[in-house]
Amino acid sequence: MTTALLTPPARSSLVSRALLVRFVSIIGSAIGFYLPLSVVPLFAKQAGSEAGAGLATVALLLATVAAELVTPRLVVRVGYRWALAIGLVLLGAPTLVLTFSNDIGVIVAVSVVRGIGFAIAVVAGGAVTALLIPADRRGEGLALVGIVGGIPGLLALPAGVWAAAHWGYTPVFVVTTVATLLALLSVPGLPRHSVTAKEDGGHGVLAGLRNPVLTRPATLFAVSAAAVGVLVTFLPLAASDQPAWVAASALLAQPAAATAARWVAGRIGDRHGPAWLLVPGLVLSAAGMAAIAFTGTPAAVIGGALVFGAGFGALQNATLTLMYARVPAGGESAVSAIWNAAYDLGMAAGALGAGLIISSAGYPMTFAITAVVILPALLLARRDRRP
C-alpha cells in the first residue's frame, strides 16, 4: 500500500504513430515555405523588377496573416485533414508556375496563393497536432514539434539561395513543389476528427480576440516576435563593417538557441506551469537585444543573439502551451490562428517600426530601443501567472 502511494503516476507516451505521421506534413510545409522564401525575391529582381522583389514578400506575408484568421472556419466546414491537404496543395503547386513565367504579376499572384496555403497548413496542422499530444506533456510535445519543423526551415532557407546560385531557379521551384505535395501522402494516416459548428461555437477567432486569457499571451509573443523582425532585418546591415561571419553566426545562433530553449521550456512548463516562463523569457529577450546594441563588438552581438534566442524560444513554447490549455475542445484552430498571426504581424511591425527610426537613431540605438520596448510587457506577464 505504501509502495503504491509512493510510486509516481506513469507519464503519457509523447510520440505516437499519429504524431510521427504528422511530422511528415510538418517537414513538407516547412520546406515548401522556406526553400523559395529568399529565392523568389531574387527571381523577381533578376526579371527586372526591384520593387517586385519586396512586393512578392509583402504579398506572401499579408496573404498568410489574412488566411490565418479565417482558416478556423474552413476547418469547421471540411475538418482538419481536408484543410491540411488544401493548404499543402496551395503552398506547393503554384510554385511550379514560376518555372514557366517571370512576369511580376504572376510572381505576386503565386506569392499570394502560397501565403494562403501556408496559413491553412500551419493553422489546421497546428490544431490537429495539439490533439495528438497528451495534455500532461503538451509543452514538451510542442517543443518537439517545433524542432521537427524548425530544423528543415533553418536548413532550407540558405539551401534555396545556394541552389539557385549554383543550379538556377527552376530546380528550387520544382523541389519545393515535389517536397510539399509528397507530404500529402501522410494526410490520410492522420486520425479522423471534424470540428462541428456547434463544437466550435464561442471559441472561434473573433471570440478568442475578445478573450483576455488568450490575447495576453498572444500579445507577449507578438512583442518578442517584433524584436525578431528587427534582428533579422537590420543586423546584417548593422554589422556590415564587421567580418561577414559575425552577422552569419548571430543569425544562426538566434534560431538555434530558440530551438533548444523551446525544448527546455516545454519540460519545465509541463512540471511547473508554462506561465512561470513568461517573465524570464521577456527578461532574456530584452537583455539579448541590449547586448546586440553593441554592434562593434562581435562577442556582444553573437552572445546577445544567443540570449535573445533563448528568451524567444521560451516565450514561443510558453505562450502557445498556455493558449491551448485555455480553450476547450474545438478551440485549437482558433488558438493556432491567433498565435501564428501574432508571430507574423509582430515580425512585420518590428521591421516596419525600426525602419522608420533607424535613419535618425542609428543601428545601435534602434536595437537598444527595441530592448526597452520589450520591458512594459513584463507588467502584462505578471498578470498572467496562472495555468
PDB file of C-alpha atoms in Angstrom, residues 196-339:
ATOM      1  CA  THR A 196     -18.648  20.967 -35.990  1.00  0.00           C
ATOM      2  CA  ALA A 197     -20.034  24.477 -35.798  1.00  0.00           C
ATOM      3  CA  LYS A 198     -21.674  23.570 -32.511  1.00  0.00           C
ATOM      4  CA  GLU A 199     -18.408  22.282 -31.041  1.00  0.00           C
ATOM      5  CA  ASP A 200     -16.543  25.388 -32.154  1.00  0.00           C
ATOM      6  CA  GLY A 201     -19.255  27.792 -31.089  1.00  0.00           C
ATOM      7  CA  GLY A 202     -17.916  30.594 -28.921  1.00  0.00           C
ATOM      8  CA  HIS A 203     -14.297  29.580 -29.483  1.00  0.00           C
ATOM      9  CA  GLY A 204     -13.592  30.983 -32.941  1.00  0.00           C
ATOM     10  CA  VAL A 205     -11.012  33.624 -33.829  1.00  0.00           C
ATOM     11  CA  LEU A 206     -13.264  36.626 -33.134  1.00  0.00           C
ATOM     12  CA  ALA A 207     -14.288  35.216 -29.756  1.00  0.00           C
ATOM     13  CA  GLY A 208     -10.651  34.439 -28.999  1.00  0.00           C
ATOM     14  CA  LEU A 209      -9.591  38.002 -29.810  1.00  0.00           C
ATOM     15  CA  ARG A 210     -12.096  39.228 -27.222  1.00  0.00           C
ATOM     16  CA  ASN A 211     -10.812  36.830 -24.582  1.00  0.00           C
ATOM     17  CA  PRO A 212      -8.016  38.313 -22.397  1.00  0.00           C
ATOM     18  CA  VAL A 213      -6.720  34.895 -21.321  1.00  0.00           C
ATOM     19  CA  LEU A 214      -5.783  34.320 -24.980  1.00  0.00           C
ATOM     20  CA  THR A 215      -4.874  37.839 -26.075  1.00  0.00           C
ATOM     21  CA  ARG A 216      -2.434  38.413 -23.207  1.00  0.00           C
ATOM     22  CA  PRO A 217      -0.035  35.578 -24.118  1.00  0.00           C
ATOM     23  CA  ALA A 218      -0.529  36.355 -27.821  1.00  0.00           C
ATOM     24  CA  THR A 219       0.460  39.984 -27.180  1.00  0.00           C
ATOM     25  CA  LEU A 220       3.533  38.922 -25.224  1.00  0.00           C
ATOM     26  CA  PHE A 221       4.572  36.689 -28.087  1.00  0.00           C
ATOM     27  CA  ALA A 222       3.939  39.455 -30.651  1.00  0.00           C
ATOM     28  CA  VAL A 223       6.256  41.778 -28.685  1.00  0.00           C
ATOM     29  CA  SER A 224       9.092  39.250 -28.825  1.00  0.00           C
ATOM     30  CA  ALA A 225       8.346  38.496 -32.484  1.00  0.00           C
ATOM     31  CA  ALA A 226       8.656  42.216 -33.249  1.00  0.00           C
ATOM     32  CA  ALA A 227      12.193  42.068 -31.871  1.00  0.00           C
ATOM     33  CA  VAL A 228      12.910  39.143 -34.203  1.00  0.00           C
ATOM     34  CA  GLY A 229      11.730  41.288 -37.107  1.00  0.00           C
ATOM     35  CA  VAL A 230      14.232  43.979 -36.119  1.00  0.00           C
ATOM     36  CA  LEU A 231      17.025  41.448 -35.667  1.00  0.00           C
ATOM     37  CA  VAL A 232      16.726  39.535 -38.939  1.00  0.00           C
ATOM     38  CA  THR A 233      16.091  42.665 -40.999  1.00  0.00           C
ATOM     39  CA  PHE A 234      18.735  45.039 -39.728  1.00  0.00           C
ATOM     40  CA  LEU A 235      21.506  43.029 -38.052  1.00  0.00           C
ATOM     41  CA  PRO A 236      23.283  42.210 -41.350  1.00  0.00           C
ATOM     42  CA  LEU A 237      23.285  45.933 -42.171  1.00  0.00           C
ATOM     43  CA  ALA A 238      24.341  46.959 -38.668  1.00  0.00           C
ATOM     44  CA  ALA A 239      27.290  44.542 -38.727  1.00  0.00           C
ATOM     45  CA  SER A 240      28.368  45.359 -42.276  1.00  0.00           C
ATOM     46  CA  ASP A 241      31.640  46.855 -41.020  1.00  0.00           C
ATOM     47  CA  GLN A 242      32.430  43.609 -39.186  1.00  0.00           C
ATOM     48  CA  PRO A 243      33.689  40.354 -40.756  1.00  0.00           C
ATOM     49  CA  ALA A 244      30.899  38.537 -42.603  1.00  0.00           C
ATOM     50  CA  TRP A 245      30.941  35.665 -40.094  1.00  0.00           C
ATOM     51  CA  VAL A 246      29.685  37.930 -37.301  1.00  0.00           C
ATOM     52  CA  ALA A 247      26.207  38.526 -38.709  1.00  0.00           C
ATOM     53  CA  ALA A 248      26.035  34.989 -40.081  1.00  0.00           C
ATOM     54  CA  SER A 249      26.938  33.496 -36.703  1.00  0.00           C
ATOM     55  CA  ALA A 250      24.427  35.681 -34.873  1.00  0.00           C
ATOM     56  CA  LEU A 251      21.625  34.814 -37.288  1.00  0.00           C
ATOM     57  CA  LEU A 252      22.417  31.126 -36.801  1.00  0.00           C
ATOM     58  CA  ALA A 253      22.805  31.435 -33.020  1.00  0.00           C
ATOM     59  CA  GLN A 254      19.381  33.025 -32.519  1.00  0.00           C
ATOM     60  CA  PRO A 255      17.202  30.251 -34.037  1.00  0.00           C
ATOM     61  CA  ALA A 256      19.494  27.544 -32.682  1.00  0.00           C
ATOM     62  CA  ALA A 257      19.151  28.904 -29.146  1.00  0.00           C
ATOM     63  CA  ALA A 258      15.406  29.335 -29.644  1.00  0.00           C
ATOM     64  CA  THR A 259      15.029  25.712 -30.702  1.00  0.00           C
ATOM     65  CA  ALA A 260      16.968  24.443 -27.678  1.00  0.00           C
ATOM     66  CA  ALA A 261      15.077  26.773 -25.346  1.00  0.00           C
ATOM     67  CA  ARG A 262      11.709  25.552 -26.631  1.00  0.00           C
ATOM     68  CA  TRP A 263      12.630  22.034 -25.585  1.00  0.00           C
ATOM     69  CA  VAL A 264      13.857  23.069 -22.128  1.00  0.00           C
ATOM     70  CA  ALA A 265      10.865  25.364 -21.639  1.00  0.00           C
ATOM     71  CA  GLY A 266       8.494  22.568 -22.619  1.00  0.00           C
ATOM     72  CA  ARG A 267       9.868  20.220 -19.988  1.00  0.00           C
ATOM     73  CA  ILE A 268       9.885  22.915 -17.300  1.00  0.00           C
ATOM     74  CA  GLY A 269       6.425  24.115 -18.242  1.00  0.00           C
ATOM     75  CA  ASP A 270       4.898  20.647 -18.009  1.00  0.00           C
ATOM     76  CA  ARG A 271       6.206  20.299 -14.472  1.00  0.00           C
ATOM     77  CA  HIS A 272       5.754  23.790 -13.040  1.00  0.00           C
ATOM     78  CA  GLY A 273       3.326  25.542 -15.383  1.00  0.00           C
ATOM     79  CA  PRO A 274       4.192  27.494 -18.545  1.00  0.00           C
ATOM     80  CA  ALA A 275       3.045  30.848 -17.105  1.00  0.00           C
ATOM     81  CA  TRP A 276       6.152  30.989 -14.915  1.00  0.00           C
ATOM     82  CA  LEU A 277       8.336  31.128 -18.034  1.00  0.00           C
ATOM     83  CA  LEU A 278       6.826  34.362 -19.366  1.00  0.00           C
ATOM     84  CA  VAL A 279       8.820  36.811 -17.225  1.00  0.00           C
ATOM     85  CA  PRO A 280      12.203  35.029 -17.668  1.00  0.00           C
ATOM     86  CA  GLY A 281      11.551  34.821 -21.414  1.00  0.00           C
ATOM     87  CA  LEU A 282      10.902  38.550 -21.662  1.00  0.00           C
ATOM     88  CA  VAL A 283      13.914  39.425 -19.483  1.00  0.00           C
ATOM     89  CA  LEU A 284      16.230  37.276 -21.607  1.00  0.00           C
ATOM     90  CA  SER A 285      14.799  38.761 -24.801  1.00  0.00           C
ATOM     91  CA  ALA A 286      15.366  42.325 -23.604  1.00  0.00           C
ATOM     92  CA  ALA A 287      18.859  41.540 -22.308  1.00  0.00           C
ATOM     93  CA  GLY A 288      19.824  39.910 -25.591  1.00  0.00           C
ATOM     94  CA  MET A 289      18.649  42.859 -27.678  1.00  0.00           C
ATOM     95  CA  ALA A 290      20.506  45.255 -25.353  1.00  0.00           C
ATOM     96  CA  ALA A 291      23.736  43.304 -25.894  1.00  0.00           C
ATOM     97  CA  ILE A 292      23.241  43.320 -29.678  1.00  0.00           C
ATOM     98  CA  ALA A 293      23.190  47.139 -29.491  1.00  0.00           C
ATOM     99  CA  PHE A 294      26.988  46.928 -29.110  1.00  0.00           C
ATOM    100  CA  THR A 295      27.257  46.287 -32.832  1.00  0.00           C
ATOM    101  CA  GLY A 296      31.005  46.923 -32.913  1.00  0.00           C
ATOM    102  CA  THR A 297      31.745  44.034 -30.554  1.00  0.00           C
ATOM    103  CA  PRO A 298      31.371  40.593 -32.185  1.00  0.00           C
ATOM    104  CA  ALA A 299      31.150  38.759 -28.859  1.00  0.00           C
ATOM    105  CA  ALA A 300      28.307  41.034 -27.720  1.00  0.00           C
ATOM    106  CA  VAL A 301      26.410  40.602 -30.984  1.00  0.00           C
ATOM    107  CA  ILE A 302      26.681  36.808 -31.085  1.00  0.00           C
ATOM    108  CA  GLY A 303      26.212  36.401 -27.333  1.00  0.00           C
ATOM    109  CA  GLY A 304      23.243  38.736 -27.426  1.00  0.00           C
ATOM    110  CA  ALA A 305      21.681  36.721 -30.246  1.00  0.00           C
ATOM    111  CA  LEU A 306      22.093  33.555 -28.159  1.00  0.00           C
ATOM    112  CA  VAL A 307      20.494  35.136 -25.087  1.00  0.00           C
ATOM    113  CA  PHE A 308      17.695  36.670 -27.130  1.00  0.00           C
ATOM    114  CA  GLY A 309      17.085  33.348 -28.884  1.00  0.00           C
ATOM    115  CA  ALA A 310      16.782  31.579 -25.523  1.00  0.00           C
ATOM    116  CA  GLY A 311      14.200  34.092 -24.335  1.00  0.00           C
ATOM    117  CA  PHE A 312      12.269  33.985 -27.581  1.00  0.00           C
ATOM    118  CA  GLY A 313      12.216  30.180 -27.626  1.00  0.00           C
ATOM    119  CA  ALA A 314      10.895  30.087 -24.049  1.00  0.00           C
ATOM    120  CA  LEU A 315       8.132  32.530 -24.988  1.00  0.00           C
ATOM    121  CA  GLN A 316       7.267  30.546 -28.121  1.00  0.00           C
ATOM    122  CA  ASN A 317       6.612  27.435 -26.083  1.00  0.00           C
ATOM    123  CA  ALA A 318       5.054  29.029 -23.028  1.00  0.00           C
ATOM    124  CA  THR A 319       2.575  31.267 -24.841  1.00  0.00           C
ATOM    125  CA  LEU A 320       1.334  28.562 -27.210  1.00  0.00           C
ATOM    126  CA  THR A 321       1.038  25.981 -24.421  1.00  0.00           C
ATOM    127  CA  LEU A 322      -0.902  28.440 -22.281  1.00  0.00           C
ATOM    128  CA  MET A 323      -3.304  29.292 -25.071  1.00  0.00           C
ATOM    129  CA  TYR A 324      -4.053  25.655 -25.910  1.00  0.00           C
ATOM    130  CA  ALA A 325      -4.650  24.935 -22.223  1.00  0.00           C
ATOM    131  CA  ARG A 326      -7.204  27.734 -22.004  1.00  0.00           C
ATOM    132  CA  VAL A 327      -9.646  26.563 -24.674  1.00  0.00           C
ATOM    133  CA  PRO A 328     -11.953  23.544 -24.669  1.00  0.00           C
ATOM    134  CA  ALA A 329     -12.171  21.014 -27.481  1.00  0.00           C
ATOM    135  CA  GLY A 330     -12.879  22.741 -30.768  1.00  0.00           C
ATOM    136  CA  GLY A 331     -10.851  25.864 -29.975  1.00  0.00           C
ATOM    137  CA  GLU A 332      -7.483  24.530 -31.139  1.00  0.00           C
ATOM    138  CA  SER A 333      -7.680  26.002 -34.648  1.00  0.00           C
ATOM    139  CA  ALA A 334      -8.568  29.447 -33.280  1.00  0.00           C
ATOM    140  CA  VAL A 335      -5.563  29.347 -30.932  1.00  0.00           C
ATOM    141  CA  SER A 336      -3.304  28.268 -33.779  1.00  0.00           C
ATOM    142  CA  ALA A 337      -4.620  31.096 -35.959  1.00  0.00           C
ATOM    143  CA  ILE A 338      -4.245  33.809 -33.310  1.00  0.00           C
ATOM    144  CA  TRP A 339      -0.766  32.670 -32.249  1.00  0.00           C
TER     145      TRP A 339
END
